[in-house]
Amino acid sequence: MGLRQMETGTETEAAVVGSITRTMAKAVEGISALAARFASDQNLSSSFVKAVELIANSGGRVVVSGVGKSGHVGRKIAATMASTGTSSYFVHPTEASHGDLGMITSDDLLILLSWSGETAELGNMLTYAKRFNVPVISVTSNSESLLARNSAVAITLPKVVEACPHGLAPTTSAMLQLAVGDALAIALLERRGFSAEDFKTFHPGGKLGSQLLLVSELAHSGEAVPLLPIGTAMSDAVIHMSTKGFGVLGIVDEKGLLTGVITDGDLRRHMSQTLLSETVDTIMSRNPRVVKSSILASAAMEFMQAQKVTVLFLVDERGAPTGILHIHDLLRAGVA
């Protein structure tokens, strides 16, 4: 391959640990330097605020571009923004120069990443942006660069030492660019009040999708819900409770509101020869643990674990039962 291969055994464990430790330290130093600059430099903090406002007030999409490692970071920034409610996509500068500039309209805006600010491949995009009045947000370490000088907003990063011992491989610098993208995406998310339910719309699949399910999507409703009115004889309640199979029975008052529950544990605690002649309101536990149907399934799982229960009734704003959720429903959906 033309590259020197490291001979087996020439690197000791201590050397590897030392290398990794130095790289992590450089990463921490870089992020710390950016945070310190943001806190102390009015120009930098102002450029972030202007960038967020420019994106938020844009009627089009955010087009991100960069070359090399900046390009890889740009793809991630575009993906993060798209998944958090900011319409965004990545365009490679070379492809842009061969027709993809047609994807960019005057309603859009550009985020261009270049550590030096002098990346030649971005030249055609800058020319296009100037011709059609497309705003440019640049992320660079050189405030006097061609890129920064031709941007509506220039986010100038502090110059940092790369983790690469030769100072060549973009490492710490790439992390700073990524941090800027994440900061902008989250600021935009919070500015528009993007909720967990909104997030679910863009993440319906996989483990994340299951965590973002609503309890109403997993709960049993209608005739499946074990409910009886207050005053019902326990002889009928035990049969109804056994038929439904949840190991719990909800008791509703005259207004249809959930006023108590009877569990298998309640039956054992009140077991006597007169149990079946009692009424449900003498056996039930009052102030049952309930959840609203609009909460996330992951939140319901946490609540169940904290309260040490396996079944929860869902109630509406009035307190009327709308469904029932068993922990097995959550486990089957992959919520754990």
Coordinates of C-alpha atoms in Angstrom, one line a residue:
M1 CA 0.0 0.0 0.0
G2 CA 3.0 2.3 0.2
L3 CA 2.5 3.0 3.9
R4 CA 4.7 1.9 6.7
Q5 CA 3.0 -0.8 8.7
M6 CA 3.5 -0.9 12.4
E7 CA 5.2 -4.0 13.4
T8 CA 3.3 -6.3 15.8
G9 CA 4.3 -5.6 19.4
T10 CA 6.1 -2.3 18.8
E11 CA 3.3 -0.3 20.5
T12 CA 2.9 -1.1 24.1
E13 CA -0.4 -0.8 26.0
A14 CA 0.9 2.2 27.9
A15 CA 1.8 4.0 24.6
V16 CA -1.7 3.4 23.2
V17 CA -3.3 4.7 26.4
G18 CA -1.1 7.7 26.4
S19 CA -2.0 8.5 22.8
I20 CA -5.7 8.2 23.5
T21 CA -5.4 10.3 26.6
R22 CA -3.7 13.1 24.7
T23 CA -6.3 13.0 22.0
M24 CA -9.1 13.3 24.5
A25 CA -7.3 16.1 26.3
K26 CA -7.0 18.0 23.0
A27 CA -10.7 17.6 22.3
V28 CA -11.5 18.9 25.8
E29 CA -9.2 21.8 25.4
G30 CA -10.7 22.7 22.0
I31 CA -14.3 22.7 23.3
S32 CA -13.3 24.6 26.4
A33 CA -11.6 27.2 24.2
L34 CA -14.7 27.6 22.1
A35 CA -16.9 27.9 25.2
A36 CA -14.6 30.4 26.8
R37 CA -14.5 32.5 23.5
F38 CA -18.2 32.4 23.3
A39 CA -18.6 33.7 26.8
S40 CA -16.1 36.5 26.5
D41 CA -16.2 37.5 22.8
Q42 CA -19.3 39.6 22.0
N43 CA -18.6 39.2 18.3
L44 CA -18.7 35.4 18.4
S45 CA -21.8 35.2 20.6
S46 CA -23.5 37.8 18.4
S47 CA -22.7 35.8 15.2
F48 CA -24.3 32.7 16.7
V49 CA -27.5 34.7 17.6
K50 CA -27.6 36.2 14.1
A51 CA -27.2 32.8 12.5
V52 CA -30.1 31.3 14.5
E53 CA -32.3 34.3 13.7
L54 CA -31.3 34.1 10.0
I55 CA -32.2 30.4 9.8
A56 CA -35.3 30.7 11.8
N57 CA -36.7 33.5 9.6
S58 CA -35.7 31.9 6.4
G59 CA -38.5 30.8 4.1
G60 CA -36.5 28.1 2.5
R61 CA -34.1 25.3 3.4
V62 CA -30.6 25.3 5.0
V63 CA -28.0 24.0 2.5
V64 CA -24.8 22.8 4.1
S65 CA -21.5 22.3 2.3
G66 CA -17.9 21.7 2.8
V67 CA -14.9 19.7 1.5
G68 CA -13.0 16.9 3.1
K69 CA -13.5 16.5 6.8
S70 CA -15.6 19.7 6.8
G71 CA -17.8 18.0 4.3
H72 CA -18.3 15.0 6.5
V73 CA -19.1 17.3 9.5
G74 CA -21.5 19.2 7.2
R75 CA -23.4 16.1 6.4
K76 CA -23.9 15.5 10.1
I77 CA -25.0 19.0 10.7
A78 CA -27.5 18.9 7.9
A79 CA -28.9 15.6 9.2
T80 CA -29.2 16.9 12.8
M81 CA -31.0 20.0 11.7
A82 CA -33.3 18.0 9.4
S83 CA -34.2 15.6 12.3
T84 CA -34.9 18.5 14.7
G85 CA -37.3 20.4 12.5
T86 CA -35.0 22.6 10.4
S87 CA -35.4 21.6 6.7
S88 CA -31.8 21.0 5.7
Y89 CA -29.7 19.0 3.3
F90 CA -26.0 18.6 2.2
V91 CA -24.6 19.5 -1.2
H92 CA -21.0 18.7 -2.1
P93 CA -19.3 21.7 -3.7
T94 CA -18.0 19.7 -6.7
E95 CA -21.5 18.4 -7.4
A96 CA -22.8 21.9 -7.0
S97 CA -20.5 23.1 -9.7
H98 CA -21.8 20.4 -12.0
G99 CA -25.5 21.2 -11.8
D100 CA -26.5 20.8 -8.2
L101 CA -26.5 24.6 -7.8
G102 CA -29.9 24.4 -9.4
M103 CA -31.2 22.8 -6.1
I104 CA -30.5 26.1 -4.3
T105 CA -33.1 28.8 -4.5
S106 CA -33.1 32.4 -3.4
D107 CA -35.3 31.5 -0.5
D108 CA -32.6 29.1 0.9
L109 CA -29.5 29.9 2.9
L110 CA -26.1 28.4 2.9
I111 CA -23.9 27.1 5.8
L112 CA -20.4 26.8 4.4
L113 CA -17.6 25.1 6.5
S114 CA -13.9 25.7 5.8
W115 CA -11.3 25.8 8.6
S116 CA -9.0 28.0 6.5
G117 CA -11.8 29.9 4.8
E118 CA -10.0 29.7 1.5
T119 CA -11.3 26.4 0.2
A120 CA -11.2 26.8 -3.6
E121 CA -14.1 24.4 -4.2
L122 CA -16.5 26.7 -2.4
G123 CA -15.8 29.5 -4.8
N124 CA -18.6 28.7 -7.3
M125 CA -21.1 28.4 -4.4
L126 CA -20.1 31.9 -3.1
T127 CA -20.4 33.3 -6.6
Y128 CA -23.9 31.8 -7.0
A129 CA -25.0 33.0 -3.6
K130 CA -23.9 36.5 -4.3
R131 CA -25.6 36.5 -7.8
F132 CA -29.0 35.3 -6.4
N133 CA -28.8 36.9 -3.0
V134 CA -28.6 33.7 -1.1
P135 CA -27.5 34.4 2.5
V136 CA -24.3 32.7 3.6
I137 CA -23.4 31.6 7.1
S138 CA -19.7 30.6 7.3
V139 CA -17.9 28.5 9.9
T140 CA -14.2 29.2 9.8
S141 CA -11.1 30.0 11.9
N142 CA -10.1 32.9 9.7
S143 CA -12.1 36.1 10.0
E144 CA -10.1 37.7 7.2
S145 CA -10.6 34.8 4.7
L146 CA -12.5 35.1 1.4
L147 CA -15.3 33.0 2.9
A148 CA -15.8 35.0 6.0
R149 CA -15.7 38.3 4.1
N150 CA -18.4 37.2 1.8
S151 CA -20.8 35.9 4.4
A152 CA -23.8 37.5 5.9
V153 CA -22.8 35.9 9.2
A154 CA -19.3 34.7 9.9
I155 CA -18.8 32.3 12.9
T156 CA -15.1 32.5 13.6
L157 CA -13.7 29.7 15.7
P158 CA -10.6 29.9 17.9
K159 CA -7.5 28.4 16.4
V160 CA -6.8 25.1 18.2
V161 CA -4.1 22.4 18.2
E162 CA -5.0 19.3 16.3
A163 CA -4.7 16.0 18.2
C164 CA -2.7 14.7 15.2
P165 CA 1.0 14.9 16.2
H166 CA 1.8 16.3 12.8
G167 CA -0.9 18.9 13.0
L168 CA -2.3 17.7 9.7
A169 CA -5.4 15.4 10.3
P170 CA -8.4 17.5 11.2
T171 CA -9.4 16.3 14.6
T172 CA -10.0 19.0 17.2
S173 CA -10.9 21.5 14.5
A174 CA -13.6 19.1 13.1
M175 CA -15.0 18.7 16.6
L176 CA -15.4 22.4 17.0
Q177 CA -17.2 22.6 13.7
L178 CA -19.5 19.8 14.8
A179 CA -20.1 21.6 18.1
V180 CA -21.2 24.7 16.2
G181 CA -23.6 22.7 14.1
D182 CA -25.1 21.1 17.2
A183 CA -25.4 24.4 19.0
L184 CA -27.3 26.0 16.1
A185 CA -29.6 23.0 15.7
I186 CA -30.5 22.8 19.4
A187 CA -31.0 26.6 19.6
L188 CA -33.4 26.4 16.7
L189 CA -35.1 23.4 18.2
E190 CA -35.7 25.2 21.5
R191 CA -36.7 28.5 19.7
R192 CA -39.5 26.9 17.8
G193 CA -40.6 24.7 20.8
F194 CA -39.9 21.5 19.0
S195 CA -41.3 18.7 21.3
A196 CA -40.6 15.0 21.8
E197 CA -43.8 14.3 19.9
D198 CA -42.5 16.4 17.0
F199 CA -39.2 14.5 17.2
K200 CA -41.1 11.2 16.9
T201 CA -42.5 12.3 13.5
F202 CA -38.9 12.2 12.1
H203 CA -37.8 9.1 14.0
P204 CA -40.5 6.4 13.7
G205 CA -38.2 3.4 13.4
G206 CA -35.8 1.4 15.5
K207 CA -35.0 1.8 19.2
L208 CA -35.5 5.5 19.2
G209 CA -38.8 5.2 17.6
S210 CA -40.1 2.8 20.3
Q211 CA -38.9 5.2 23.0
L212 CA -41.0 8.0 21.3
L213 CA -44.3 6.0 21.1
L214 CA -47.1 7.5 23.1
V215 CA -48.8 5.3 25.7
S216 CA -52.1 5.8 23.8
E217 CA -50.6 3.9 20.9
L218 CA -49.8 0.8 23.1
A219 CA -52.7 0.9 25.6
H220 CA -55.9 -1.3 25.5
S221 CA -59.1 0.6 25.3
G222 CA -62.9 0.1 25.0
E223 CA -64.3 -3.2 26.2
A224 CA -60.8 -4.5 27.1
V225 CA -60.5 -2.1 30.0
P226 CA -61.6 -3.7 33.3
L227 CA -64.0 -1.2 34.9
L228 CA -67.0 -1.4 37.2
P229 CA -69.0 1.2 39.0
I230 CA -68.7 1.9 42.7
G231 CA -71.1 -0.2 44.8
T232 CA -70.6 -3.3 42.7
A233 CA -70.6 -6.6 44.7
M234 CA -67.2 -8.2 45.1
S235 CA -68.7 -11.5 43.8
D236 CA -69.2 -9.8 40.4
A237 CA -65.9 -7.8 40.6
V238 CA -63.8 -11.0 41.1
I239 CA -65.4 -12.5 38.0
H240 CA -65.0 -9.4 35.9
M241 CA -61.4 -8.9 37.1
S242 CA -60.5 -12.5 36.2
T243 CA -62.1 -12.3 32.8
K244 CA -60.2 -9.2 31.7
G245 CA -56.8 -10.7 32.6
F246 CA -54.9 -7.7 33.8
G247 CA -54.9 -8.6 37.5
V248 CA -56.5 -5.2 38.3
L249 CA -59.9 -3.6 38.3
G250 CA -60.8 0.1 38.0
I251 CA -63.6 1.5 40.0
V252 CA -65.5 4.6 38.6
D253 CA -67.8 6.9 40.5
E254 CA -71.1 8.3 39.5
K255 CA -69.4 10.9 37.2
G256 CA -67.4 8.2 35.4
L257 CA -64.1 9.2 37.1
L258 CA -61.6 6.7 38.2
T259 CA -61.9 6.7 42.0
G260 CA -60.0 3.5 43.0
V261 CA -58.5 0.2 41.9
I262 CA -58.5 -3.4 43.1
T263 CA -55.5 -5.5 42.5
D264 CA -54.6 -9.1 43.2
G265 CA -52.7 -7.8 46.2
D266 CA -55.9 -6.1 47.6
L267 CA -57.8 -9.4 47.2
R268 CA -55.1 -11.3 49.2
R269 CA -55.0 -8.6 51.9
H270 CA -58.8 -8.8 52.4
M271 CA -59.3 -12.5 51.9
S272 CA -62.0 -13.7 54.3
Q273 CA -65.2 -15.7 54.3
T274 CA -67.2 -12.4 53.8
L275 CA -65.1 -11.0 51.0
L276 CA -67.6 -11.9 48.2
S277 CA -70.4 -10.2 50.1
E278 CA -68.5 -6.9 50.3
T279 CA -68.8 -4.1 47.8
V280 CA -65.8 -2.8 45.7
D281 CA -65.6 0.5 47.5
T282 CA -64.7 -1.3 50.8
I283 CA -61.9 -3.2 49.2
M284 CA -60.4 -0.8 46.6
S285 CA -57.3 1.3 47.0
R286 CA -58.0 5.0 46.5
N287 CA -55.9 7.5 44.7
P288 CA -54.8 5.1 42.0
R289 CA -51.6 5.7 40.1
V290 CA -52.5 6.9 36.6
V291 CA -50.9 8.6 33.5
K292 CA -52.3 10.8 30.7
S293 CA -52.6 9.2 27.3
S294 CA -50.4 11.9 25.8
I295 CA -47.2 11.0 27.6
L296 CA -44.3 9.0 26.0
A297 CA -44.2 5.3 26.5
S298 CA -40.6 5.6 27.8
A299 CA -41.9 8.0 30.5
A300 CA -44.6 5.5 31.5
M301 CA -41.9 2.8 31.8
E302 CA -39.9 5.0 34.1
F303 CA -43.0 5.7 36.2
M304 CA -43.9 2.0 36.5
Q305 CA -40.4 1.2 37.6
A306 CA -40.3 4.0 40.2
Q307 CA -43.7 3.1 41.6
K308 CA -43.1 -0.7 41.4
V309 CA -46.3 -1.4 39.5
T310 CA -47.0 -3.4 36.3
V311 CA -50.3 -1.9 35.2
L312 CA -51.4 1.7 34.8
F313 CA -54.8 3.2 33.9
L314 CA -54.8 6.0 31.4
V315 CA -57.1 9.0 32.2
D316 CA -58.2 12.1 30.4
E317 CA -58.1 15.7 31.7
R318 CA -61.2 15.0 33.9
G319 CA -59.8 11.9 35.4
A320 CA -62.1 9.5 33.4
P321 CA -60.3 6.2 32.4
T322 CA -59.6 5.9 28.7
G323 CA -57.4 2.8 28.6
I324 CA -55.1 0.5 30.4
L325 CA -51.4 -0.2 29.9
H326 CA -49.5 -3.3 31.1
I327 CA -45.7 -3.4 31.3
H328 CA -45.7 -6.3 28.8
D329 CA -47.2 -3.9 26.2
L330 CA -44.1 -1.7 26.7
L331 CA -41.7 -4.6 26.6
R332 CA -43.2 -6.0 23.4
A333 CA -42.8 -2.6 21.7
G334 CA -39.2 -2.5 22.7
V335 CA -39.5 0.2 25.3
A336 CA -37.0 -0.7 28.0

